[in-house]
Short mmCIF file of C-alpha atoms in Angstrom, two decimals:
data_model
loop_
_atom_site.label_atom_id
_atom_site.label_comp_id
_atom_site.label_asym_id
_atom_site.label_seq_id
_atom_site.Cartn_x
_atom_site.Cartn_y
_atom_site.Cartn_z
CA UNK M 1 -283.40 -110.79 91.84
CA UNK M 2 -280.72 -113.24 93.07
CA UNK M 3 -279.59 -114.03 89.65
CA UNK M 4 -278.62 -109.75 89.26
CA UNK M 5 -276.48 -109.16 91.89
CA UNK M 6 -273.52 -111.29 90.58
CA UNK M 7 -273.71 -110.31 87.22
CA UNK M 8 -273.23 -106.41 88.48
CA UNK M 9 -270.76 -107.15 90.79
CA UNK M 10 -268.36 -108.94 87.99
CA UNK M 11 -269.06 -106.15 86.10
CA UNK M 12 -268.26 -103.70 88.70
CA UNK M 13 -264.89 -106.07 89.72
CA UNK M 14 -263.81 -106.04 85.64
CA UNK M 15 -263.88 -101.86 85.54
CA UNK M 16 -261.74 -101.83 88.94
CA UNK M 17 -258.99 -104.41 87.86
CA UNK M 18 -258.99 -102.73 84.35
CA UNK M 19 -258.49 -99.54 86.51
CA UNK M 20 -255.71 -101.01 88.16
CA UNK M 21 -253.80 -102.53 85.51
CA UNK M 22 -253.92 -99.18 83.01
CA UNK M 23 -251.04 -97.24 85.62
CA UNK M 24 -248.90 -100.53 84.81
CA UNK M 25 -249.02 -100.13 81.20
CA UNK M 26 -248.26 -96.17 81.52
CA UNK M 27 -245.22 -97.09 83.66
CA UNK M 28 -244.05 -99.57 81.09
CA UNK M 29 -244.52 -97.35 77.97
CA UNK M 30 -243.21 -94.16 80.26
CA UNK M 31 -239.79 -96.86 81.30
CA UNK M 32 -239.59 -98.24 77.57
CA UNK M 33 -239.45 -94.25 76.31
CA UNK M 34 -237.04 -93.20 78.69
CA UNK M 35 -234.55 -95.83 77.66
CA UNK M 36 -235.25 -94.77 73.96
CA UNK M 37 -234.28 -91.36 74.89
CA UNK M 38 -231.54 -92.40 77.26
CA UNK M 39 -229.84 -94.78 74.24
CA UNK M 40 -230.49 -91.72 71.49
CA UNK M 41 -229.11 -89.54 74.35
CA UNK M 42 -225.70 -92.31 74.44
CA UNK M 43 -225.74 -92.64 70.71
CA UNK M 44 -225.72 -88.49 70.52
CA UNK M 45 -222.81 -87.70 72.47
CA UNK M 46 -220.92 -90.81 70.65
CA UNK M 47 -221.28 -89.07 67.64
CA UNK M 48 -220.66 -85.55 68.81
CA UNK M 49 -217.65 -87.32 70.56
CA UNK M 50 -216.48 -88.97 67.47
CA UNK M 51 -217.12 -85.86 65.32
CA UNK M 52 -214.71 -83.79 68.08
CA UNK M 53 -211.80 -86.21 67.70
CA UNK M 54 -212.71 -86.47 63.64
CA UNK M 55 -212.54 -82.51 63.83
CA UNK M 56 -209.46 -82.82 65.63
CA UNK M 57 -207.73 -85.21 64.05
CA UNK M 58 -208.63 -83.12 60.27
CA UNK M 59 -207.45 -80.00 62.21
CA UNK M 60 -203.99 -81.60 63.55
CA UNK M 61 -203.38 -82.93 59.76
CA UNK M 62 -204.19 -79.51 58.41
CA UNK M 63 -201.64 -78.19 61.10
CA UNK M 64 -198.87 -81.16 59.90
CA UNK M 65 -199.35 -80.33 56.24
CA UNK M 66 -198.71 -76.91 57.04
CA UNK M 67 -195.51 -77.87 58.53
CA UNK M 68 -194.41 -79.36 55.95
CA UNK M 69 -195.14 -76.60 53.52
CA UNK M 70 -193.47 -74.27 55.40
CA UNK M 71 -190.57 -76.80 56.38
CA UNK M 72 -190.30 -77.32 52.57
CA UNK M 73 -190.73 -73.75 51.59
CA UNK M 74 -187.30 -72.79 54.09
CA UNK M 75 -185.62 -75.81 52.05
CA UNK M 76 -186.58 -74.03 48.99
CA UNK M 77 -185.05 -70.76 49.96
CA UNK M 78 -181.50 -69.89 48.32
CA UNK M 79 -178.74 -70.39 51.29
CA UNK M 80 -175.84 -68.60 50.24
CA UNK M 81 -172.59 -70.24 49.05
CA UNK M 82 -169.90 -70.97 51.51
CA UNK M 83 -166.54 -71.06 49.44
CA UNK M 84 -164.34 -73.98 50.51
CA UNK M 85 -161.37 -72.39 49.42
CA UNK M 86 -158.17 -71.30 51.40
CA UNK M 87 -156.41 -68.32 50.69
CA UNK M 88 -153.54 -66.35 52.53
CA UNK M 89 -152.46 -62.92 51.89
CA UNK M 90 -154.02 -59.74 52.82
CA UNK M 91 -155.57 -57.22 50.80
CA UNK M 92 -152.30 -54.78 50.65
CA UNK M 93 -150.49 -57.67 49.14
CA UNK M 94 -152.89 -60.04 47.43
CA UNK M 95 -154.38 -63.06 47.74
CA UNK M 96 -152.76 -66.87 46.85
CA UNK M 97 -154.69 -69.71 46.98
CA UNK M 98 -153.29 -72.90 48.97
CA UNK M 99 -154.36 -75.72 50.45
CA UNK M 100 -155.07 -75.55 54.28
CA UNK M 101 -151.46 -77.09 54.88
CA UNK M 102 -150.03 -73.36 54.97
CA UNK M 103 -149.89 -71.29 58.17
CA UNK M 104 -148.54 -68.06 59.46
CA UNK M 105 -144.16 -67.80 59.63
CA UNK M 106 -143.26 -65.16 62.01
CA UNK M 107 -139.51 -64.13 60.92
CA UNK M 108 -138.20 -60.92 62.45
CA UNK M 109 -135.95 -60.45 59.55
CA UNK M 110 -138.21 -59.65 57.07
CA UNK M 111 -141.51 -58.15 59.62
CA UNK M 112 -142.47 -56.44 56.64
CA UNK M 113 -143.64 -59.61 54.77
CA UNK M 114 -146.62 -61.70 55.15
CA UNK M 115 -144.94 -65.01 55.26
CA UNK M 116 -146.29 -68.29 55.52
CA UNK M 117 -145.02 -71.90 55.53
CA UNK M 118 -146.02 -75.95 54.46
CA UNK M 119 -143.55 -78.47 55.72
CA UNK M 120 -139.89 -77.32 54.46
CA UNK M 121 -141.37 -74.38 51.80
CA UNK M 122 -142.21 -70.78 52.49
CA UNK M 123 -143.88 -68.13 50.62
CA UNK M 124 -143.82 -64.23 50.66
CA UNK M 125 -145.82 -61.97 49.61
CA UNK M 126 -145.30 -57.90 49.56
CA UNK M 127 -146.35 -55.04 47.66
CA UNK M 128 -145.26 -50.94 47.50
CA UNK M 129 -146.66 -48.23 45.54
CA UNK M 130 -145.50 -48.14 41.64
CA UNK M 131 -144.70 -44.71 42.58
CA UNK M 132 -142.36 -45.45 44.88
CA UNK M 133 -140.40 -48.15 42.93
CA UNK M 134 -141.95 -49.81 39.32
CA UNK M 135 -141.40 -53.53 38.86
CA UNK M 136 -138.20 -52.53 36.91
CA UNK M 137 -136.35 -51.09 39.49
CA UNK M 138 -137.78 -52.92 41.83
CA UNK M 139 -136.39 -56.13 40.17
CA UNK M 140 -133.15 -54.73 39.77
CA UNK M 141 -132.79 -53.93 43.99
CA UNK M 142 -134.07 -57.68 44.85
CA UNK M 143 -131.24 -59.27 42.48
CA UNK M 144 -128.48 -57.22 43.60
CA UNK M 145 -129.44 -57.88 47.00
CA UNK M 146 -130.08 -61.70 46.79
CA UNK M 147 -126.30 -61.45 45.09
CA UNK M 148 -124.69 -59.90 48.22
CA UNK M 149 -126.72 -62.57 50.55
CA UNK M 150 -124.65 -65.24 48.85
CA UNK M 151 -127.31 -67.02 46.80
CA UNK M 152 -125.89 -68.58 43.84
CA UNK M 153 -126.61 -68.48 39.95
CA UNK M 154 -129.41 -65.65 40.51
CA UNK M 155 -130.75 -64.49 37.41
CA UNK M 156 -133.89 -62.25 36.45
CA UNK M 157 -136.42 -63.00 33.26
CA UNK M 158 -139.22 -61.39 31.71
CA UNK M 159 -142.02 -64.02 32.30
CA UNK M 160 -145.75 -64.09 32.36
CA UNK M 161 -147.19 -64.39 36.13
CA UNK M 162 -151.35 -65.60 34.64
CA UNK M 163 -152.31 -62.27 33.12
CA UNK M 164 -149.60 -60.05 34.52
CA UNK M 165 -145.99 -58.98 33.22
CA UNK M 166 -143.46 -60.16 35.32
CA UNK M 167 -140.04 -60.39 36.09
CA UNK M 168 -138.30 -63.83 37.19
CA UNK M 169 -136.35 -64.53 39.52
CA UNK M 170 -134.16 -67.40 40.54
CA UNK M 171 -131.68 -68.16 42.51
CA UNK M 172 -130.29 -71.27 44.70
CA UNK M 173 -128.66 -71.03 48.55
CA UNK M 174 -125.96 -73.93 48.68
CA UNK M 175 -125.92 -73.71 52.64
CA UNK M 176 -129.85 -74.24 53.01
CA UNK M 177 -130.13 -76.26 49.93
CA UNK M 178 -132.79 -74.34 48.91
CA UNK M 179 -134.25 -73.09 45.65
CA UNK M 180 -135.87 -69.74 45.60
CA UNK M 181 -137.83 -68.24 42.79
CA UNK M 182 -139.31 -64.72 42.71
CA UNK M 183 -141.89 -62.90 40.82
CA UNK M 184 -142.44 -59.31 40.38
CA UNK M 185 -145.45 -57.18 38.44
CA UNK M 186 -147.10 -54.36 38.53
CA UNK M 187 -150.63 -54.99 39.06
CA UNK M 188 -154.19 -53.01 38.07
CA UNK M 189 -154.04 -51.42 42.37
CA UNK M 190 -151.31 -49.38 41.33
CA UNK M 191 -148.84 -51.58 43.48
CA UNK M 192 -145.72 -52.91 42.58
CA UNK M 193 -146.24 -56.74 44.36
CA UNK M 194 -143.55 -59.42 45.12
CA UNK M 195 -144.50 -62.95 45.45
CA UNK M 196 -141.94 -65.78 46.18
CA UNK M 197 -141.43 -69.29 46.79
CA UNK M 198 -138.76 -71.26 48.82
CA UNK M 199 -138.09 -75.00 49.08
CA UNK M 200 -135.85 -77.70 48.49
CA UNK M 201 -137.23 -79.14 45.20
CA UNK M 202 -137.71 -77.06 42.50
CA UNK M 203 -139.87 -79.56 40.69
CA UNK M 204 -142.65 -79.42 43.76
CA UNK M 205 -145.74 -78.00 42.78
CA UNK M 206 -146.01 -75.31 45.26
CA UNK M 207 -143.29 -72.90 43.18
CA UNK M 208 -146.35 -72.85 40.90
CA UNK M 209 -148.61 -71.46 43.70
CA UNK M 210 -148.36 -67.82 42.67
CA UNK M 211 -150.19 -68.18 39.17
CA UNK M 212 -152.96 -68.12 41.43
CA UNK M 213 -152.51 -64.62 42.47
CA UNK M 214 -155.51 -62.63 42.96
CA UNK M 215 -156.15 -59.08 44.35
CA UNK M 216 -159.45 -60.09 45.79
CA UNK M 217 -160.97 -63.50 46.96
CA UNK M 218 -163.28 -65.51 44.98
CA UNK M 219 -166.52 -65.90 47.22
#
C-alpha cells in the first residue's frame, strides 16, 4: 500500500502541469496568428497603396497624353495668313504697295489727294468718275496745268501702267530740282485714277512704285 500512493500522485501531478502548460501553447499559437494577420494586414494596404499611386500615376499619364493630343491637334489647325505687306491708298483711289518707309503728307494745297512721303519723294494718288472726265481729257487738264505752274519740258505719252492704258507724264521743276512723273488710266471701277511720283532722281526706284497699282489689297 505504501508503494501506491506515489505512483498516483505523479500521475495526478503530470495531468495538472500538462493542464497548465496547454493555455501557454494557445497563447503562443493565438500571438504567432495575430502577427500573421497583422503582417498580411501591412502587406495588404502596401499593395492597395501601391496600386492607388500605380492607378494614379496611369491616370495622370493618360491625362498628359491627352494634353498633348489636344495641344498638337490646336497646332494642327489652319491659322490664317497674316500678309506682311504695306500698302497705302484707300479704296476710292487704289492701292500701291511700298515699303513701310512711306507715311501720311498732309499738304493743304492739294486736300483732295492722298499723299504720302519717303525721305525727299512723294506720291499721289486720286481718282474721279470716267463720267466726269475720261483719262483723255483728263490728261490734257493735268499738262496744261503743270505748264502754267512753271515745270519745265512736260510732255504726255501713251504708256502701259501693268495691265492698264495709260497716259505719261513728265515733267521737271528747276527751283525744287525735282522730277515728277504722272500716270493716268481708266481702270475696271469706272474711275478715271491719277498716280504720281516726285523726287530728285529720276533713276530711284520708287518712280516705278505705281506698276504696283491695285484696286484691292492682296490678303
Amino acid at each position: 500500500m505504501e508503494n501506491i500512493a506515489p505512483s498516483v500522485d505523479s500521475d495526478v501531478e503530470e495531468e495538472v502541469v500538462g493542464e497548465e502548460k496547454n493555455p501557454r501553447i494557445g497563447m503562443i499559437v493565438g500571438l504567432i496568428v495575430g502577427v500573421a494577420l497583422l503582417i498580411g494586414c501591412i502587406c495588404g494596404v502596401g499593395l492597395l497603396l501601391g496600386g492607388i499611386v500605380k492607378f494614379g500615376n496611369s491616370v495622370e499619364k493618360i491625362i498628359e497624353e491627352d494634353v498633348e493630343i489636344v495641344e498638337e491637334e490646336e497646332d494642327e489647325v489652319a491659322k490664317p495668313a497674316v500678309s506682311d505687306k504695306n500698302y497705302i491708298g484707300d479704296s476710292d483711289s487704289g492701292y500701291l504697295e511700298v515699303d513701310e518707309t512711306w507715311s501720311n503728307y498732309e499738304d493743304e494745297e492739294e486736300s483732295d489727294m492722298l499723299r504720302y512721303s519717303s525721305g525727299l519723294y512723294l506720291i499721289s494718288l486720286y481718282a474721279v468718275p470716267k463720267l466726269q472726265a475720261s483719262s483723255e481729257d483728263y490728261q490734257t487738264n493735268v499738262l496744261k496745268a503743270l505748264e502754267e505752274d512753271g515745270v519745265e519740258n512736260a510732255t504726255s505719252e501713251v504708256s502701259k501702267l501693268g495691265d492698264y492704258d495709260a497716259y505719261k507724264i513728265s515733267g521737271y521743276y528747276a527751283d525744287r530740282n525735282m522730277h515728277l512723273v504722272i500716270w493716268i488710266f481708266e481702270a475696271e471701277d469706272n474711275k478715271t485714277h491719277y498716280v504720281s511720283v516726285e523726287g530728285p532722281d529720276e533713276s530711284n526706284e520708287k518712280f516705278e512704285i505705281p506698276a504696283k497699282f491695285s484696286l484691292k489689297k492682296e490678303e
